[in-house]
Structure formats: structure tokens, C-alpha cells
Coordinates of C-alpha atoms and ligand atoms in Angstrom, one line a residue:
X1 CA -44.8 -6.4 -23.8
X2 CA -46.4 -4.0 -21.2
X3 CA -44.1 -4.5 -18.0
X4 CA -44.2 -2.6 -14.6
X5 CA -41.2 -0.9 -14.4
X6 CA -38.6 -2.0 -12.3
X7 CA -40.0 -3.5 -9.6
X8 CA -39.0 -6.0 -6.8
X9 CA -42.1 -8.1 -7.6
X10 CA -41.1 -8.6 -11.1
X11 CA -37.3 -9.8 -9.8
X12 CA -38.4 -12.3 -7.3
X13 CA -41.2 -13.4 -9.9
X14 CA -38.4 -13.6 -12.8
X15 CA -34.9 -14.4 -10.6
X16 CA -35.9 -16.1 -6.9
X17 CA -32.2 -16.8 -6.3
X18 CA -31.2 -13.0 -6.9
X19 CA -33.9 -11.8 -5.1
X20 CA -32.9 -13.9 -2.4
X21 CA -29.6 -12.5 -2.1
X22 CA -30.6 -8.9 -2.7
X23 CA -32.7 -9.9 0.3
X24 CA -30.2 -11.3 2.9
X25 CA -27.8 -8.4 1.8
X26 CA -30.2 -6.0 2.4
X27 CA -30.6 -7.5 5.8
X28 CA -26.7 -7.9 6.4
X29 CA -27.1 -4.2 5.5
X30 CA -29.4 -3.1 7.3
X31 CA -28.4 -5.4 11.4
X32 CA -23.9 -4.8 10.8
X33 CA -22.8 -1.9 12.2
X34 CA -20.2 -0.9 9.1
X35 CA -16.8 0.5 9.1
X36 CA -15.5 0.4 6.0
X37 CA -14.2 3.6 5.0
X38 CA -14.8 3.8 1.4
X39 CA -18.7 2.3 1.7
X40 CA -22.1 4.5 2.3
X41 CA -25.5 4.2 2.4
X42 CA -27.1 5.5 -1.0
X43 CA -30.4 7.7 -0.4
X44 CA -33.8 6.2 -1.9
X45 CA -33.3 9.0 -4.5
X46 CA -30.4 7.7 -5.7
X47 CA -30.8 4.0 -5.8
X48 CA -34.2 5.0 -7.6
X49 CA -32.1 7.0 -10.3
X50 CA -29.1 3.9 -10.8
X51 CA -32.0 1.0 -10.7
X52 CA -34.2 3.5 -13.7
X53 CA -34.5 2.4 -17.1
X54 CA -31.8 5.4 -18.6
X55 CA -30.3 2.1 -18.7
X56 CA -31.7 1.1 -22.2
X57 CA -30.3 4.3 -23.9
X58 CA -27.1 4.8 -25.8
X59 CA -25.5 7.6 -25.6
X60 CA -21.9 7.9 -26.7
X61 CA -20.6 11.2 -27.0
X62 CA -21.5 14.3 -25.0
X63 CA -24.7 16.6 -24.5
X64 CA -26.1 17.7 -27.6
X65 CA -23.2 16.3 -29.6
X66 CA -24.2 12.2 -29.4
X67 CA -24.3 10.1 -32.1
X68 CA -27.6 8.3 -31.2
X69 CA -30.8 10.1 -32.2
X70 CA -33.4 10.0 -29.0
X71 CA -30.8 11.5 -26.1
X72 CA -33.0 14.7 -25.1
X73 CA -33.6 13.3 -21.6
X74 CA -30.3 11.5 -20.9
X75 CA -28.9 14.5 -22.2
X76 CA -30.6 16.6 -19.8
X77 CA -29.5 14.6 -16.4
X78 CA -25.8 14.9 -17.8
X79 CA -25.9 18.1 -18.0
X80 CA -27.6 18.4 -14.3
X81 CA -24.8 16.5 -13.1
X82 CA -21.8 18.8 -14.8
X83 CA -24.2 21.7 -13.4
X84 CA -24.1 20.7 -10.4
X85 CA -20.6 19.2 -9.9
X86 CA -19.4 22.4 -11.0
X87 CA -20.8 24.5 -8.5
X88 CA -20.3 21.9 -5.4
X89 CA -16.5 22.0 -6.8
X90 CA -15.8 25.3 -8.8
X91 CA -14.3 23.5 -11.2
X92 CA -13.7 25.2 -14.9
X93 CA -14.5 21.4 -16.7
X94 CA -15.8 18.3 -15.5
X95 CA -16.8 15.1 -17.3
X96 CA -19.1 13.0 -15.3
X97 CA -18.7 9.6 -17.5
X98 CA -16.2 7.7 -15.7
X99 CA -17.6 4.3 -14.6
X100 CA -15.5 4.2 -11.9
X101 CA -12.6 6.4 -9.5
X102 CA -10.2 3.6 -11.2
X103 CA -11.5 5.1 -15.2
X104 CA -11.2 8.5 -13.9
X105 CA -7.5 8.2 -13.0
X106 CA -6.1 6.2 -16.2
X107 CA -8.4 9.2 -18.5
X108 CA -6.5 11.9 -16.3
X109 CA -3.5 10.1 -16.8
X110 CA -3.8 9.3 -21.0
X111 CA -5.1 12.7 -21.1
X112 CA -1.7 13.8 -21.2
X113 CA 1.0 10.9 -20.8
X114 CA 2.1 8.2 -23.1
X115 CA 2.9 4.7 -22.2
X116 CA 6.2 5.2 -20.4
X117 CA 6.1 8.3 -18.9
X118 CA 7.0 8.9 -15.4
X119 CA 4.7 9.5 -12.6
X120 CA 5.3 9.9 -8.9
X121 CA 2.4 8.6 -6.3
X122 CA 1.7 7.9 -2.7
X123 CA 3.0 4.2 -1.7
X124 CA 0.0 1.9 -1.6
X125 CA 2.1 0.4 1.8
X126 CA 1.8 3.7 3.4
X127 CA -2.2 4.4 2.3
X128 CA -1.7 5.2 -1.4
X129 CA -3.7 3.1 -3.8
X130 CA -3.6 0.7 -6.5
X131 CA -4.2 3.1 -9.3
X132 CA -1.4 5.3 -8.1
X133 CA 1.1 3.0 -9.8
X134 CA 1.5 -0.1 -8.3
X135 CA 3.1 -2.9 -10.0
X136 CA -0.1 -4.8 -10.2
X137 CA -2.6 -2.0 -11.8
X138 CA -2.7 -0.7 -15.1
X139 CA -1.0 2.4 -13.8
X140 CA 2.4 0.7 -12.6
X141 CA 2.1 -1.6 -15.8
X142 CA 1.7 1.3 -18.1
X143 CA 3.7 3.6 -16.3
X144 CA 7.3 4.0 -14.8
X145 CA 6.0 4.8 -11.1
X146 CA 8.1 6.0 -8.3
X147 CA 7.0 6.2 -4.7
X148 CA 7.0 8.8 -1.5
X149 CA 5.2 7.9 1.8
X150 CA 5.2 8.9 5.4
X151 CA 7.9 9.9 7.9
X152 CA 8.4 6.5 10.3
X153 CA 8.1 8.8 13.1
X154 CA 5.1 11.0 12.3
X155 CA 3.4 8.7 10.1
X156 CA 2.5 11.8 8.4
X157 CA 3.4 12.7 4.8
X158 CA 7.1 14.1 5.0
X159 CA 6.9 16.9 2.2
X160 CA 10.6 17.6 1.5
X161 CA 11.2 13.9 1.6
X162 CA 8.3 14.0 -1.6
X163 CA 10.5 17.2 -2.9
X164 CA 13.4 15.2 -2.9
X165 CA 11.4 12.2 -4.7
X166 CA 10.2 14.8 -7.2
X167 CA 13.9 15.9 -7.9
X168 CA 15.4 12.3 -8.5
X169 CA 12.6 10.7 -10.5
X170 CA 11.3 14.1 -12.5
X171 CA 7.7 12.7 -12.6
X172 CA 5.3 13.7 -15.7
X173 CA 2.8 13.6 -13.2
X174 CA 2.9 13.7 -9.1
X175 CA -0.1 12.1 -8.3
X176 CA -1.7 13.1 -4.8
X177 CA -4.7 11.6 -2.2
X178 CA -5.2 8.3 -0.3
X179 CA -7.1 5.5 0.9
X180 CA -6.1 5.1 4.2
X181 CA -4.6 8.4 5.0
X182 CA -6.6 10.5 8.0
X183 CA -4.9 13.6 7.7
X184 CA -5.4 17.0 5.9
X185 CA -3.4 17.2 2.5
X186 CA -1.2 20.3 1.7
X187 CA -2.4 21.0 -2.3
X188 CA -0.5 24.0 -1.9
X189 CA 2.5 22.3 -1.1
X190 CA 1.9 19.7 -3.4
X191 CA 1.6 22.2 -6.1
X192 CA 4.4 23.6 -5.5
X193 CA 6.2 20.6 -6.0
X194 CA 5.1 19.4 -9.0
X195 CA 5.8 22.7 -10.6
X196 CA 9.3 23.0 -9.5
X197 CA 9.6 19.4 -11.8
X198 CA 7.5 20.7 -14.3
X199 CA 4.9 17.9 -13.9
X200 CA 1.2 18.1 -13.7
X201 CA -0.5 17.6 -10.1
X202 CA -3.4 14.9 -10.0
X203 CA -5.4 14.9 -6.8
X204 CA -7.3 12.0 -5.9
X205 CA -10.4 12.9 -4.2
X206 CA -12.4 9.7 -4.2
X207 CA -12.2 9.4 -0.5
X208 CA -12.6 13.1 1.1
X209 CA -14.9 14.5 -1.8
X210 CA -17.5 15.0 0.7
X211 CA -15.3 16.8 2.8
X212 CA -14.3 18.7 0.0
X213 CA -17.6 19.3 -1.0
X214 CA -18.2 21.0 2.2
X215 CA -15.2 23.0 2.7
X216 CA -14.2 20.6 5.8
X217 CA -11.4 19.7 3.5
X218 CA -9.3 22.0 1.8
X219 CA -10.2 21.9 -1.9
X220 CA -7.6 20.8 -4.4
X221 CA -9.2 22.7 -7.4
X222 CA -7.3 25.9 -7.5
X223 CA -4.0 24.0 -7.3
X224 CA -4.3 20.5 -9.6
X225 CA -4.5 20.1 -13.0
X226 CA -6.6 17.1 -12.5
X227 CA -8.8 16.2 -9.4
X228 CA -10.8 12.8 -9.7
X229 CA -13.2 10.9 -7.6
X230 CA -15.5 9.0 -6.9
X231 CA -19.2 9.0 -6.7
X232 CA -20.0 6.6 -3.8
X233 CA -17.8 7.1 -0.8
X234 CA -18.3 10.3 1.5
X235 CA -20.3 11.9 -1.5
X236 CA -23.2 8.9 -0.9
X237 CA -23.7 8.4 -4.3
X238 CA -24.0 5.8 -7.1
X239 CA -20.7 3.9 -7.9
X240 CA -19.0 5.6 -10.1
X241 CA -16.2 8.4 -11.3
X242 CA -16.0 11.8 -12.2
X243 CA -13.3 13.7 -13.5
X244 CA -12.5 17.6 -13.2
X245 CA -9.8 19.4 -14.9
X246 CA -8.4 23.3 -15.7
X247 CA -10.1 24.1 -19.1
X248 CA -7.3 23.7 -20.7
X249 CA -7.1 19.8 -20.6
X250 CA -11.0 19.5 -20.9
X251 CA -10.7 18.6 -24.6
X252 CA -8.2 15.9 -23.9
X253 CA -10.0 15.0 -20.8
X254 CA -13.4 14.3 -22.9
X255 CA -11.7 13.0 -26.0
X256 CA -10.0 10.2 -23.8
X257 CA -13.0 8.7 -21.5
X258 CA -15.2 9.0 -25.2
X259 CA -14.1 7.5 -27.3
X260 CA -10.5 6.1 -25.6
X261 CA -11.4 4.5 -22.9
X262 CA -15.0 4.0 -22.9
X263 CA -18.3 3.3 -24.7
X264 CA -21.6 4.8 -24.0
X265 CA -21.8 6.3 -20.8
X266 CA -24.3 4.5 -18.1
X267 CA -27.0 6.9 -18.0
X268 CA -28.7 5.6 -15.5
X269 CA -25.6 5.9 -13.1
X270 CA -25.0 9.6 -14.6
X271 CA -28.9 10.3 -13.4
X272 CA -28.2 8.9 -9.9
X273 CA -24.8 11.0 -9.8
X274 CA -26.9 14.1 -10.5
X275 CA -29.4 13.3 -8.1
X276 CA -26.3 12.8 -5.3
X277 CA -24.7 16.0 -6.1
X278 CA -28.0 17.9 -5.5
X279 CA -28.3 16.1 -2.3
X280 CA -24.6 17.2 -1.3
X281 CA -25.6 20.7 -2.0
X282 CA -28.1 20.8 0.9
X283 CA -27.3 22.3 4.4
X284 CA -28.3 18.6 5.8
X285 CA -25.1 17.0 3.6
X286 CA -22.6 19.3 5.5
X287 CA -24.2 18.8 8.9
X288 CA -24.1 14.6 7.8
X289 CA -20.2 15.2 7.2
X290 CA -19.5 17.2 9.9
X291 CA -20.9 14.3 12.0
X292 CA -18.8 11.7 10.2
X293 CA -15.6 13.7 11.2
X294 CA -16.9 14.3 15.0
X295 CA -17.6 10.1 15.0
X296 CA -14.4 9.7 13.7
X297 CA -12.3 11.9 16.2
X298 CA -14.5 10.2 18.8
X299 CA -14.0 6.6 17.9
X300 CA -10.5 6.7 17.8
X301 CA -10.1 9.1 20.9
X302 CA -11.9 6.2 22.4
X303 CA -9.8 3.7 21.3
X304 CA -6.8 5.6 22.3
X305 CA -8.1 5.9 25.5
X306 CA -7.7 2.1 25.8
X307 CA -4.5 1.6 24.5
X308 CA -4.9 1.3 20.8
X309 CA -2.7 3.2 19.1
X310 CA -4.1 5.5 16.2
X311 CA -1.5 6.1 13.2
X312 CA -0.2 9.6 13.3
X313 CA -2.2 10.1 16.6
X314 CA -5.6 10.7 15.6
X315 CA -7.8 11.9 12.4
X316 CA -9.1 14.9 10.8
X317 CA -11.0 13.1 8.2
X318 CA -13.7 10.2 8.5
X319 CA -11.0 7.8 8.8
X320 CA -8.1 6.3 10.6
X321 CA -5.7 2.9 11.3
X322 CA -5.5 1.2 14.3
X323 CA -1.8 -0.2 14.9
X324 CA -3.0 -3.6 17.1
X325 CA 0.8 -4.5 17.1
X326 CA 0.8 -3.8 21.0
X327 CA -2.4 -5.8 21.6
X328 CA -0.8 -8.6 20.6
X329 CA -3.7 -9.3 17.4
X330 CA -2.8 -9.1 14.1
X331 CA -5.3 -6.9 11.9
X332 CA -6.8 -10.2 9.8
X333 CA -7.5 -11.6 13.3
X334 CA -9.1 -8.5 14.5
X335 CA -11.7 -8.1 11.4
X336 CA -12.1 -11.9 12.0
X337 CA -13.2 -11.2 15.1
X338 CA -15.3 -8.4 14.9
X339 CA -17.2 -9.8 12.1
X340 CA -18.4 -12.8 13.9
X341 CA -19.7 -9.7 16.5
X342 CA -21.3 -7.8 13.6
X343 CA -18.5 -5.3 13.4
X344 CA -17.2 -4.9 9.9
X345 CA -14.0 -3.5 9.2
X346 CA -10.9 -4.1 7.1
X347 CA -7.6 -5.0 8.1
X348 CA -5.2 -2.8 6.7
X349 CA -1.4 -2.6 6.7
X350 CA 0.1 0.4 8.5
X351 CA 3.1 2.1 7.4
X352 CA 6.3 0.2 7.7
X353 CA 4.1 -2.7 8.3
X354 CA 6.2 -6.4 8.8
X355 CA 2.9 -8.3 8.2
X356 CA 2.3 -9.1 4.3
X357 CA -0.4 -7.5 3.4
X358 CA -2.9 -10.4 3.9
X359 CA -2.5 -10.5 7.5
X360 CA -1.2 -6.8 8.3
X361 CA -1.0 -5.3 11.5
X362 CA -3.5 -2.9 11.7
X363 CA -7.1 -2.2 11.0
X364 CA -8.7 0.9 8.8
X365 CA -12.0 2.2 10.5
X366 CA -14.3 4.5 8.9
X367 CA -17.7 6.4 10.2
X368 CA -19.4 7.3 6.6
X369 CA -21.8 5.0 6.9
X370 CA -23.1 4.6 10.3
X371 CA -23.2 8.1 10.5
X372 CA -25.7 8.0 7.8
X373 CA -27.6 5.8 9.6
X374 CA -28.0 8.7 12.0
X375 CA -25.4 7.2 14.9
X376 CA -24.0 9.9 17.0
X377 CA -20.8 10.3 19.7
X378 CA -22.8 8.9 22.8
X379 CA -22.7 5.9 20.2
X380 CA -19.4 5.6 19.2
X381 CA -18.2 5.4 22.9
X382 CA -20.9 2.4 23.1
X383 CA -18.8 1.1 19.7
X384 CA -15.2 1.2 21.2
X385 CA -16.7 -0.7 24.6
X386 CA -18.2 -3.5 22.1
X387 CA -14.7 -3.4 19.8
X388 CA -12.2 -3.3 23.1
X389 CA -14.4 -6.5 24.5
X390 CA -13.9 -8.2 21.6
X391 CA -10.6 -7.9 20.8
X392 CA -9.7 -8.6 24.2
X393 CA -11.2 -11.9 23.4
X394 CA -10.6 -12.3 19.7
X395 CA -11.2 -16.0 20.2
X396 CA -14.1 -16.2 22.5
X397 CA -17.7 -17.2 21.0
X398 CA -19.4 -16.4 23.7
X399 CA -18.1 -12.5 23.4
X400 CA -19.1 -12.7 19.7
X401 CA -22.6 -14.0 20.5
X402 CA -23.1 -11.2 23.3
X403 CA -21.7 -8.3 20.9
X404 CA -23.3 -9.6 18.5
X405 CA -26.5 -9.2 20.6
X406 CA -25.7 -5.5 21.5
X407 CA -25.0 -4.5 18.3
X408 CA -28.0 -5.5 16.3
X409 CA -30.1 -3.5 19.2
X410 CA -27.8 -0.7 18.3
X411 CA -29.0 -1.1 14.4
X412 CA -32.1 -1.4 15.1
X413 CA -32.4 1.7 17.2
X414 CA -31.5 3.4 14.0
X415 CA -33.2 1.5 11.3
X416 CA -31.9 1.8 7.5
X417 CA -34.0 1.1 4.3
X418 CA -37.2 0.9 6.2
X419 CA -39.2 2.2 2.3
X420 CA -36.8 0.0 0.6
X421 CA -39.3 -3.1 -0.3
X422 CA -41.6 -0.8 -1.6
X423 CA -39.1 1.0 -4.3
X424 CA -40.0 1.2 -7.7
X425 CA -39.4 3.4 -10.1
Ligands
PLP501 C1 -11.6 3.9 -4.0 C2 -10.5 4.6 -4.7 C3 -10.3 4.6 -6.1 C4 -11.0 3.7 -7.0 O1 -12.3 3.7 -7.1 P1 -13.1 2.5 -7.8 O2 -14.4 3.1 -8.1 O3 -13.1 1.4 -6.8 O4 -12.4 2.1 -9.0 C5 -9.3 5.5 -6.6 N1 -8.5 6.2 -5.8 C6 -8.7 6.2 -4.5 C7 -7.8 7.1 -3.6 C8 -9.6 5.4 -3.8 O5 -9.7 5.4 -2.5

């Protein structure tokens, strides 16, 4: 059964309705000027690598110890990867399996803690998230989970208040890092927390690994047990996990993603990690991320400028929320808004919010992705213009139409997947 491999003309010829909406999301892709924080723009490398036919291999087990016969090749991009995490991260173990940053948590977790333990995490209402311990995840299910969060004032993390939390709930584990949190993390101080409890320190990565990659965020290795992540937000790879860990819990570690929590890795996702960890190892990776945090300070210094008011100020990172409580718009009108003008965002609550969590009263903004697309800080002054006119006039059409306008000039000024019809591995 002789078969081109992989090809778009094969997809369309065999699936016209998936190919169709591969199509118009490529396009949505390709003319929305994107703000999500956690999303990114894979490389043509990388899509080539997860879209490969590793796919049809099993593989459970590790490098050189599997227990399928025929894993010299998949064995070989695994091992790239864990070669090449290791040196982007210095870290003394790494298992690059996870299918996800939500695997790579509950493995660091049953790694060392049994059903019950204790565990101490950043409040999901204050930019923590779900796998932190929240009552509707795995982690709050599984685990007794207690909560510390930001000063009301600062909107900052308040670390004595977290010592204090430490002291009263004697955590197993004090679990670290954030999804909508935009500035630098103390490790150090987080350290020395856990070990005055005698719990283990996770750090969450999954949303500054690029940053961390690149030494424009203190790295957490030298001071957690366990650091996780993900694959596919600021690092720009395939979506997926990894997790890295002191040698001393790298038996654990392993012996709980395979065989505990999962079955045979996905291959073809470990090749397209390997592929994005060579990328972030070029100079051109820490120039893209040093851009994403100059769009970011300039976005919301924009916004500021106008009135918005940025939690805790401003942003080290390549995110930050936007409190629209004194514009009178409540975050789920705002990304209504902007999305009908080609803007996408997400509403997001901001600490102490009095919106539930549907409507909240802020929005999280991100500059990953356009900054992949090659969009600069001349441009994100053009972006706060287009955002300020539109929530002026969250209701008015006529706005959406013209932004709308302005903003798919702006895409096409920097033009994204231009090979992309043409890939085939
Ligand atoms: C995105 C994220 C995750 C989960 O990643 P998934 O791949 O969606 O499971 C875990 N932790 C943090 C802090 C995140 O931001």
C-alpha cells in the first residue's frame, strides 16, 4: 500500500471536511493578531517532526531499555531531546514523555506523594492554575491543597504571607509558577520555605521556560526538586510536557510517567520536542524572547498610558492583566469585543476579583506569538490605539469592521505560514 507520506493532498483527498477546517484555521491563524499568553507559533521544523510517521512506533519504556524490538530511531530523537534539554536547563535528570504540562505535574507529584498528602500552591484566583490543586483537577481531588496568593495592595506574591501558609498547613510539597502571573519569581525564597517545612519545592515552568531557557528568567533548577513544563508556550514547541528533577528522584520520576501514568510515549511529539530545544539553543531564540518581553513592557506601558490599569503595575515577563474595572467593561465583554476586531485575548479574573470567573474583570494579554510573527514596539503602540478604540466602543460594529480592517493589514505586513501548503514530510 505504497502511500506518499503525510501529505496535505492525501488529507483533502481522504477527509474534505478536516481539510477544510485545517484550512480556515490556518487562515484564522494566519489574519488574528493573537494574545493569548500560553499560544505560539510552532516552526516548519517542528510541525514537520509532530505531523511524521514516529507516530506508528511503540515505544514504552526508555532509550535502549524498551520493550518493543525496532526503537533504534525513536530511541535516538529521545535521547536528542534529554541531550538537549539538559544543556538548555542544567538539569541532573530529565524525562521528556509527558504528554502534556498537566502529566508532568501529577508524575512530579506521585513521584513522591500518596493520595492524601498535603500540598501548598498558588491560588488559581490570583494566577495559579488548575493543576496546582484546585478543587476541580486531579490535583485538589487527590490531594489536601492549601492556598497562598498576592498581597491586595501589591498584587505581588507576599512571601512571608506564603511562609506563614507553609507553617499552618506543613505542605509535602509547595508547589511554585503561574499562568497569569507577570512578575519575576524568588526560587530562592521559595526554597527556603519549603525547606524550613521539610517539603519538596515543584516549580512550574510551563509559561516562562523560554525565559528560562535564556537566562531572562531566573532559573529554578538549582533550587527545586522538581521543575516541569511545557513544550509549546514561550519554548514554541510541540504540545506537550517535560519533566526535570535532582537525580535523586529520577528513578521515581521515570518509573511513574512509564509505566504509572502513561503508555508509549508519542514519538512523533518527542522528535518535534527535540527539534524545539535545538531551535531554543540558537542565538535567534534569545533575541525572539527578548523581543516578546520588550512587546510586553511596551503594550502595557501603552495601555497604562491610557488609563488601563496593569496588575502590579507592569510586567517583566511576556505577560500581564488588564484590570478594566475603571473602564467600566467587564473582561468577557472586552474579549467579545476585540474578537469581532480580530484581536484575540482572554478574559481573565484578577486578584480579588468580584466577577465569577466567567465574566471577570480583567483581561490576560500575552506577546509570544505575534512576536514570532516578527511584530516589533513601533507595532505594539499601533495595537494599544486599535485595543483603546475598541473598547471605547465595545458595542459599536462599525469600530469592529474598521479594526478589523487595520488589523488584517497589520498581519499581512508580517505574513505567517507562507511554506505551509507545501509541507510534507
Ligand atoms: C499551561 C499550564 C499547564 C498545563 O499545560 P497543559 O499542557 O495544558 O496540560 C500547567 N501549569 C501551568 C502553570 C500552565 O500555565
Amino acid at each position: 500500500m505504497g502511500h506518499a507520506v503525510g501529505t496535505l493532498k492525501a488529507l483533502h483527498e481522504t477527509d474534505p471536511e478536516v481539510f477544510t477546517a485545517i484550512r480556515a484555521e490556518e487562515k484564522r491563524q494566519r489574519e488574528k493578531l493573537v494574545f493569548i499568553a500560553s499560544e505560539n507559533y510552532a516552526s516548519s521544523a517542528v510541525l514537520a517532526a509532530q505531523g511524521c510517521l514516529m507516530t506508528n512506533k511503540y515505544a514504552e519504556g526508555y532509550p535502549r531499555r524498551r520493550y518493543y524490538g525496532g526503537c533504534q530511531h525513536v530511541d535516538t530523537v529521545e535521547e536528542l531531546a534529554i541531550e538537549r534539554a539538559k544543556q538548555i536547563f542544567g538539569c541532573e535528570h530529565v524525562n521528556v514523555q509527558p504528554h502534556s504540562g498537566s502529566q508532568a505535574n501529577m508524575a512530579a507529584y506521585l513521584s513522591v506523594l500518596k493520595a492524601g498528602d498535603t500540598i501548598l500552591g498558588m491560588d488559581l484566583a490570583h494566577g495559579g492554575h488548575l493543576t496546582h490543586g484546585s478543587r476541580v483537577n486531579f490535583s485538589g481531588i487527590l490531594f489536601q491543597a492549601f492556598f497562598y496568593g498576592v498581597d491586595r495592595t501589591t498584587e505581588t506574591i507576599d512571601y512571608d504571607a506564603v511562609q506563614r501558609k507553609a507553617e499552618e498547613c506543613r505542605p509535602r510539597m509547595l508547589v511554585v509558577g503561574a499562568s497569569a502571573y507577570s512578575r519575576v519569581l524568588d526560587f530562592p525564597r521559595f526554597q527556603h520555605i519549603a525547606q524550613s517545612v521539610g517539603a519538596y519545592l515543584l516549580v512550574d515552568i510551563a509559561h516562562i521556560a523560554g525565559l528560562v531557557a535564556t537566562g531572562l528568567h531566573p532559573s529554578p533548577i538549582p533550587y527545586a526538586d522538581f521543575v516541569t513544563t511545557t513544550t509549546h508556550k514561550t519554548l514554541r514547541g510541540p504540545r506537550a510536557g517535560m519533566v526535570m528533577c535532582k537525580a535523586e528522584h529520577a528513578k521515581a520520576v521515570d518509573k511513574i510517567i512509564f509505566p504509572g501514568l502513561q503508555g508509549g510515549p508519542l514519538m512523533h511529539v518527542i522528535a518535534a520536542k527535540a527539534v524545539a530545544l535545538k531551535e531554543a539553543l540558537s542565538p535567534a531564540f534569545r533575541m525572539y524572547q527578548e523581543q516578546v518581553i520588550a512587546n510586553a513592557r511596551t503594550l502595557a506601558a501603552g495601555l497604562d498610558e491610557l488609563g488601563y490599569r496593569i496588575v502590579s503595575g507592569g510586567t517583566d515577563t511576556h505577560l500581564f492583566l488588564v484590570n478594566l474595572t475603571s473602564k467600566g467593561i467587564t473582561g468577557k465583554e472586552a474579549q467579545a469585543a476585540l474578537d469581532a476586531a480580530g484581536i484575540i485575548i482572554n478574559k481573565n479574573a484578577i486578584p480579588y476579583d468580584e466577577k465569577p470567573p466567567a465574566v471577570a474583570s480583567g483581561i490576560r494579554m500575552g506577546t509570544p506569538i505575534v512576536s514570532t510573527r516578527g511584530l516589533g514596539q513601533s507595532d505594539m503602540t499601533q495595537v494599544v490605539s486599535l485595543i483603546d478604540r475598541v473598547l471605547q466602543r465595545p458595542q459599536e460594529e462599525r469600530v469592529h469592521r474598521q479594526v478589523r480592517k487595520e488589523v488584517k493589514a497589520l498581519c499581512a505586513r508580517f505574513p505567517i505560514f507562507h511554506t505551509y501548503q507545501h509541507a510534507q514530510v
